[in-house]
């Protein structure tokens, strides 16, 4: 009996010890690592880790922001993130029989736009990201909406049983998380004199999936709304009126961040009366920020000399936009200088609401 009691006691102690060691969760206390220097100096102190990041910061002149006195938060991509991006870019360029590009010579404006997404004004340690929906942040230069959320990773087969990580997302200006592109942190809360650093995982591709598309993007021909100018009109205005936040004027403004929205949609047209009759040989449509079912799917482009008699220049049916803010260029075989151009959208993808970020008529060299 004593032996049985002794064995039972030993078994109980082992069980308690085991449960306290691995009870289905990993109770990690989040520590801050303090570095006696600026954010930029910290990056420079890690050769072999942030060399590519430093190259980009130097080319874009953003390095000055990370060495100043203003508090900043950096979500730092490592060398591997840039290597993956460059590899993807050059795989695409190889298929097109185009020369390779590298961080030292890729388009500076695009590089600057992408790099800015990783830097936020202010001091944001991980405990500022604990809300259910995370923390809504804006990049320091272009004010694009980013999201940072503290979560618990999985460990030892237990979901949510691992260390704390930050999920840092480019929201693509969408309220729906399915549209977001997210990177996870590898280490967090490195506190420098002028801010804090969260290092991103090595599997993150620099640019939040935009690196290749941005650097292989061919801009559309010159926009006649800008180069010639004109008077704009629509068949029906947004229910909020001409000054509503989603009024018709925003479909002509060349800004993909704004849009024209119509409810109870059963077809509508948008029109420009150019200041000078001009032969357009292309036009563009840009999808808006959310709800793909609101995208145009069937439309007709027409030209007119007097605004009364119209000639069909192009007609599309069953078209699809594969992403938000996607600009598509459509070339037309036209050499006639029209004073009026009209885009008549007959149908949205589904439902009875229509939206579009931008429309333009263009003239340029045929690609």
Coordinates of C-alpha atoms in Angstrom, one line a residue:
X1 CA 0.0 0.0 0.0
X2 CA 2.8 2.4 0.9
X3 CA 4.5 1.6 -2.4
X4 CA 1.3 2.3 -4.3
X5 CA 0.9 5.6 -2.5
X6 CA 4.6 6.5 -3.2
X7 CA 4.1 5.7 -6.9
X8 CA 0.9 7.7 -7.1
X9 CA 2.7 10.7 -5.4
X10 CA 5.5 10.5 -7.9
X11 CA 3.1 10.3 -10.8
X12 CA 1.1 13.2 -9.5
X13 CA 4.3 15.4 -9.2
X14 CA 5.3 14.5 -12.7
X15 CA 1.9 15.3 -14.0
X16 CA 1.8 18.7 -12.3
X17 CA 5.3 19.5 -13.4
X18 CA 4.4 18.6 -17.0
X19 CA 1.3 20.7 -17.0
X20 CA 3.1 23.7 -15.6
X21 CA 5.7 23.3 -18.3
X22 CA 3.4 22.8 -21.2
X23 CA -0.2 23.5 -20.3
X24 CA -1.4 24.3 -23.7
X25 CA -0.1 27.9 -23.8
X26 CA 3.2 29.6 -23.9
X27 CA 3.1 32.5 -21.3
X28 CA 5.7 34.7 -22.8
X29 CA 6.4 38.1 -21.2
X30 CA 7.1 40.7 -23.8
X31 CA 10.4 42.3 -23.2
X32 CA 11.8 45.5 -24.7
X33 CA 15.4 45.4 -25.9
X34 CA 17.1 48.8 -25.5
X35 CA 19.7 50.0 -28.0
X36 CA 21.8 53.0 -27.2
X37 CA 21.6 54.8 -30.5
X38 CA 19.1 55.8 -33.3
X39 CA 17.0 53.5 -35.4
X40 CA 19.4 54.0 -38.3
X41 CA 22.4 53.2 -36.1
X42 CA 20.8 50.0 -34.9
X43 CA 20.3 48.9 -38.6
X44 CA 23.9 49.7 -39.3
X45 CA 25.1 47.7 -36.3
X46 CA 23.6 44.5 -37.9
X47 CA 25.7 43.7 -41.0
X48 CA 24.3 40.8 -43.0
X49 CA 20.8 41.5 -41.8
X50 CA 19.7 44.9 -43.0
X51 CA 22.1 45.7 -45.8
X52 CA 19.4 45.9 -48.5
X53 CA 17.2 48.0 -46.3
X54 CA 20.0 50.4 -45.7
X55 CA 20.6 50.6 -49.5
X56 CA 16.9 51.5 -50.1
X57 CA 16.9 54.0 -47.2
X58 CA 20.0 55.7 -48.6
X59 CA 18.6 55.9 -52.2
X60 CA 15.3 57.3 -51.1
X61 CA 16.9 59.7 -48.5
X62 CA 14.5 58.2 -45.9
X63 CA 17.6 57.4 -43.8
X64 CA 17.5 61.0 -42.4
X65 CA 14.0 60.3 -41.0
X66 CA 15.4 57.4 -39.0
X67 CA 18.4 59.3 -37.6
X68 CA 16.5 62.4 -36.5
X69 CA 14.9 63.4 -33.2
X70 CA 11.3 62.7 -34.1
X71 CA 9.9 59.5 -32.7
X72 CA 9.3 56.8 -35.4
X73 CA 8.3 53.2 -35.5
X74 CA 10.0 51.0 -38.1
X75 CA 8.7 47.6 -39.3
X76 CA 12.0 46.4 -40.7
X77 CA 12.3 44.0 -43.6
X78 CA 15.5 41.9 -43.7
X79 CA 17.8 41.1 -46.6
X80 CA 15.7 38.0 -47.5
X81 CA 12.6 40.1 -48.0
X82 CA 14.4 42.2 -50.7
X83 CA 16.1 39.2 -52.2
X84 CA 12.7 37.5 -52.7
X85 CA 11.3 40.7 -54.3
X86 CA 14.2 41.1 -56.7
X87 CA 14.1 37.4 -57.6
X88 CA 10.4 37.6 -58.5
X89 CA 11.0 40.8 -60.5
X90 CA 13.8 39.4 -62.5
X91 CA 11.9 36.1 -63.2
X92 CA 9.2 38.3 -64.7
X93 CA 11.7 40.4 -66.7
X94 CA 13.4 37.3 -68.0
X95 CA 10.2 36.0 -69.5
X96 CA 9.8 39.3 -71.2
X97 CA 13.4 39.2 -72.4
X98 CA 14.2 42.4 -70.5
X99 CA 17.4 43.2 -68.6
X100 CA 17.6 42.5 -64.9
X101 CA 17.2 45.2 -62.3
X102 CA 18.4 45.6 -58.8
X103 CA 17.9 47.8 -55.7
X104 CA 20.6 50.2 -56.9
X105 CA 18.8 51.0 -60.2
X106 CA 15.1 50.3 -59.9
X107 CA 12.7 53.2 -60.3
X108 CA 13.3 55.5 -57.4
X109 CA 9.7 56.9 -57.1
X110 CA 8.3 53.4 -56.8
X111 CA 10.9 52.3 -54.3
X112 CA 10.2 55.4 -52.2
X113 CA 6.5 54.7 -52.2
X114 CA 6.9 51.1 -51.1
X115 CA 9.6 51.9 -48.4
X116 CA 7.4 54.5 -46.8
X117 CA 4.8 51.8 -45.9
X118 CA 7.2 50.4 -43.3
X119 CA 7.6 53.6 -41.3
X120 CA 5.0 55.2 -39.0
X121 CA 5.3 58.5 -37.2
X122 CA 5.2 58.0 -33.4
X123 CA 6.1 55.4 -30.9
X124 CA 4.2 52.1 -31.2
X125 CA 5.4 49.2 -29.0
X126 CA 3.5 46.0 -29.2
X127 CA 1.2 46.8 -26.2
X128 CA -0.3 49.6 -28.3
X129 CA -1.6 46.9 -30.8
X130 CA -3.7 44.7 -28.4
X131 CA -7.2 45.8 -29.5
X132 CA -9.3 43.2 -31.3
X133 CA -9.0 45.0 -34.6
X134 CA -5.4 46.0 -34.0
X135 CA -4.1 49.6 -34.4
X136 CA -4.9 51.6 -37.5
X137 CA -1.7 53.4 -38.5
X138 CA -0.6 55.6 -41.4
X139 CA 2.7 55.6 -43.2
X140 CA 4.8 58.7 -42.4
X141 CA 4.9 60.1 -45.9
X142 CA 1.9 59.1 -48.0
X143 CA -0.6 58.5 -45.2
X144 CA -1.7 55.1 -46.5
X145 CA -3.6 53.1 -44.0
X146 CA -1.7 50.2 -42.4
X147 CA -2.8 47.9 -39.5
X148 CA -0.7 46.4 -36.7
X149 CA -2.1 43.7 -34.5
X150 CA -0.5 41.8 -31.6
X151 CA -1.4 38.1 -31.8
X152 CA -0.2 34.8 -30.3
X153 CA 1.5 32.3 -32.6
X154 CA 1.0 28.5 -32.4
X155 CA 3.5 26.3 -30.6
X156 CA 4.0 22.7 -29.8
X157 CA 0.8 21.8 -31.6
X158 CA -1.3 24.2 -29.6
X159 CA -3.1 26.9 -31.6
X160 CA -2.4 30.3 -30.0
X161 CA 0.1 28.7 -27.7
X162 CA 3.3 30.3 -28.9
X163 CA 5.1 33.6 -28.6
X164 CA 3.6 37.0 -29.3
X165 CA 4.0 38.3 -32.8
X166 CA 2.8 41.4 -34.7
X167 CA 0.8 41.1 -37.9
X168 CA 1.6 44.2 -39.9
X169 CA -0.7 44.7 -42.9
X170 CA -1.1 46.9 -45.9
X171 CA -4.9 47.3 -45.9
X172 CA -5.1 48.3 -49.6
X173 CA -7.5 51.0 -48.3
X174 CA -10.1 48.2 -47.8
X175 CA -12.2 47.6 -44.7
X176 CA -12.1 43.8 -45.5
X177 CA -9.2 41.8 -44.1
X178 CA -9.5 39.5 -47.1
X179 CA -8.0 42.3 -49.2
X180 CA -5.1 42.9 -46.9
X181 CA -1.5 41.8 -47.4
X182 CA 0.1 40.8 -44.1
X183 CA 3.6 40.3 -42.8
X184 CA 4.4 38.8 -39.4
X185 CA 7.2 39.9 -37.1
X186 CA 10.3 37.9 -36.2
X187 CA 11.3 40.1 -33.2
X188 CA 9.6 43.0 -31.6
X189 CA 10.1 46.0 -29.3
X190 CA 13.7 47.0 -30.0
X191 CA 13.8 50.4 -28.4
X192 CA 16.2 53.0 -29.9
X193 CA 16.7 56.6 -28.8
X194 CA 14.3 57.9 -31.4
X195 CA 11.7 55.2 -31.7
X196 CA 11.1 51.5 -31.8
X197 CA 11.9 48.7 -34.3
X198 CA 9.9 45.6 -35.1
X199 CA 11.8 43.2 -37.4
X200 CA 9.6 41.4 -40.0
X201 CA 9.8 37.7 -40.8
X202 CA 12.3 36.6 -43.5
X203 CA 9.4 35.2 -45.6
X204 CA 7.9 38.6 -46.2
X205 CA 8.3 39.9 -49.7
X206 CA 9.3 43.6 -49.7
X207 CA 6.5 45.8 -51.2
X208 CA 3.5 43.8 -49.9
X209 CA 3.1 42.0 -53.2
X210 CA 3.3 45.2 -55.2
X211 CA 7.1 45.1 -56.0
X212 CA 6.8 43.3 -59.4
X213 CA 3.6 45.1 -60.6
X214 CA 5.0 48.5 -59.7
X215 CA 8.3 48.0 -61.4
X216 CA 6.9 46.4 -64.6
X217 CA 4.0 48.9 -64.8
X218 CA 3.6 50.7 -68.1
X219 CA 1.7 53.9 -67.6
X220 CA -1.2 54.7 -69.9
X221 CA -0.9 57.4 -72.7
X222 CA -1.5 61.0 -71.7
X223 CA -4.9 61.7 -70.2
X224 CA -6.9 64.1 -72.4
X225 CA -8.9 65.3 -69.3
X226 CA -5.6 66.8 -68.2
X227 CA -3.8 67.7 -71.4
X228 CA -6.8 69.1 -73.2
X229 CA -9.3 69.7 -70.5
X230 CA -13.1 69.9 -70.8
X231 CA -16.5 69.9 -69.2
X232 CA -17.6 66.7 -67.4
X233 CA -21.2 65.4 -66.9
X234 CA -23.1 62.2 -66.0
X235 CA -26.5 60.9 -66.6
X236 CA -27.3 60.6 -62.9
X237 CA -25.5 62.0 -59.8
X238 CA -24.8 60.3 -56.5
X239 CA -27.8 60.5 -54.1
X240 CA -25.7 62.8 -51.9
X241 CA -25.4 65.4 -54.6
X242 CA -22.4 67.0 -56.5
X243 CA -20.4 67.5 -53.3
X244 CA -21.0 64.0 -51.8
X245 CA -17.9 62.1 -50.8
X246 CA -18.6 59.7 -53.7
X247 CA -20.0 62.1 -56.2
X248 CA -19.5 61.8 -60.0
X249 CA -16.7 64.4 -60.1
X250 CA -14.3 61.9 -58.5
X251 CA -14.5 59.5 -61.5
X252 CA -12.8 62.2 -63.6
X253 CA -10.1 63.4 -61.1
X254 CA -7.3 60.9 -61.8
X255 CA -7.1 59.8 -58.2
X256 CA -7.7 56.1 -57.6
X257 CA -8.3 56.7 -53.9
X258 CA -11.6 58.5 -54.7
X259 CA -14.6 57.0 -56.5
X260 CA -18.1 57.6 -58.1
X261 CA -20.8 55.4 -56.5
X262 CA -24.5 54.9 -57.6
X263 CA -27.2 52.9 -55.9
X264 CA -30.3 51.5 -57.6
X265 CA -28.1 51.1 -60.7
X266 CA -29.7 50.3 -64.0
X267 CA -27.0 51.8 -66.3
X268 CA -25.5 55.2 -66.4
X269 CA -23.2 57.3 -68.6
X270 CA -20.2 59.6 -68.0
X271 CA -19.2 62.2 -70.5
X272 CA -16.5 64.7 -71.4
X273 CA -16.8 67.7 -73.7
X274 CA -13.2 68.4 -74.6
X275 CA -12.1 72.0 -75.0
X276 CA -10.6 71.0 -78.3
X277 CA -11.7 68.1 -80.5
X278 CA -9.0 65.4 -80.3
X279 CA -8.6 61.9 -81.6
X280 CA -8.4 59.6 -78.6
X281 CA -6.9 56.2 -79.4
X282 CA -7.3 54.6 -75.9
X283 CA -9.2 54.9 -72.6
X284 CA -8.8 53.7 -69.1
X285 CA -11.0 52.4 -66.3
X286 CA -9.9 51.9 -62.7
X287 CA -11.6 49.7 -60.2
X288 CA -12.5 51.2 -56.8
X289 CA -11.4 50.3 -53.3
X290 CA -13.9 47.6 -52.2
X291 CA -16.8 45.3 -53.2
X292 CA -15.8 43.7 -56.6
X293 CA -19.4 43.0 -57.3
X294 CA -19.9 46.8 -57.9
X295 CA -17.3 46.9 -60.7
X296 CA -18.4 47.7 -64.3
X297 CA -18.6 44.6 -66.5
X298 CA -20.4 45.7 -69.7
X299 CA -19.9 49.1 -71.3
X300 CA -19.7 51.1 -74.5
X301 CA -17.4 54.0 -75.5
X302 CA -18.8 56.5 -78.0
X303 CA -17.6 59.7 -79.7
X304 CA -19.6 62.6 -81.0
X305 CA -19.0 66.0 -82.8
X306 CA -22.2 67.6 -81.4
X307 CA -23.2 65.7 -78.3
X308 CA -26.3 64.4 -80.1
X309 CA -25.2 61.9 -82.7
X310 CA -22.9 59.2 -81.5
X311 CA -20.4 56.8 -83.1
X312 CA -19.6 53.6 -81.2
X313 CA -15.8 53.3 -80.7
X314 CA -15.5 50.3 -78.4
X315 CA -17.8 47.9 -76.7
X316 CA -17.0 45.4 -73.9
X317 CA -19.0 42.6 -72.3
X318 CA -18.1 40.3 -69.3
X319 CA -15.0 42.2 -68.4
X320 CA -13.4 41.6 -65.0
X321 CA -11.1 43.6 -62.7
X322 CA -8.9 41.2 -60.8
X323 CA -7.8 43.5 -58.0
X324 CA -8.8 46.7 -56.2
X325 CA -7.4 50.0 -57.7
X326 CA -6.6 48.1 -60.9
X327 CA -6.2 50.4 -63.9
X328 CA -6.9 48.8 -67.3
X329 CA -6.0 50.4 -70.6
X330 CA -8.1 49.7 -73.7
X331 CA -6.8 50.7 -77.1
X332 CA -9.2 51.7 -79.9
X333 CA -8.8 52.1 -83.6
X334 CA -9.8 55.7 -83.9
X335 CA -8.3 58.6 -85.9
X336 CA -11.3 61.0 -85.8
X337 CA -11.1 64.1 -83.6
X338 CA -14.3 64.1 -81.5
X339 CA -15.4 66.9 -79.3
X340 CA -17.4 64.6 -77.0
X341 CA -16.6 61.2 -75.5
X342 CA -19.1 59.2 -73.5
X343 CA -18.7 55.9 -71.5
X344 CA -22.0 54.2 -71.0
X345 CA -21.9 51.4 -68.4
X346 CA -24.7 49.0 -68.9
X347 CA -24.1 46.6 -66.1
X348 CA -22.2 46.0 -62.8
X349 CA -20.8 42.6 -61.9
X350 CA -23.7 41.8 -59.6
X351 CA -26.3 43.5 -57.5
X352 CA -27.7 47.0 -58.0
X353 CA -24.8 49.2 -56.9
X354 CA -22.1 50.6 -59.2
X355 CA -18.8 52.1 -58.4
X356 CA -15.6 53.1 -60.3
X357 CA -12.5 55.0 -59.2
X358 CA -11.6 56.6 -62.5
X359 CA -12.3 56.9 -66.2
X360 CA -10.2 58.8 -68.8
X361 CA -9.8 59.1 -72.6
X362 CA -6.2 59.1 -73.8
X363 CA -4.0 59.7 -76.7
X364 CA -0.5 58.3 -77.2
X365 CA 1.8 56.0 -79.2
X366 CA 0.3 52.5 -79.7
X367 CA 2.2 49.9 -77.7

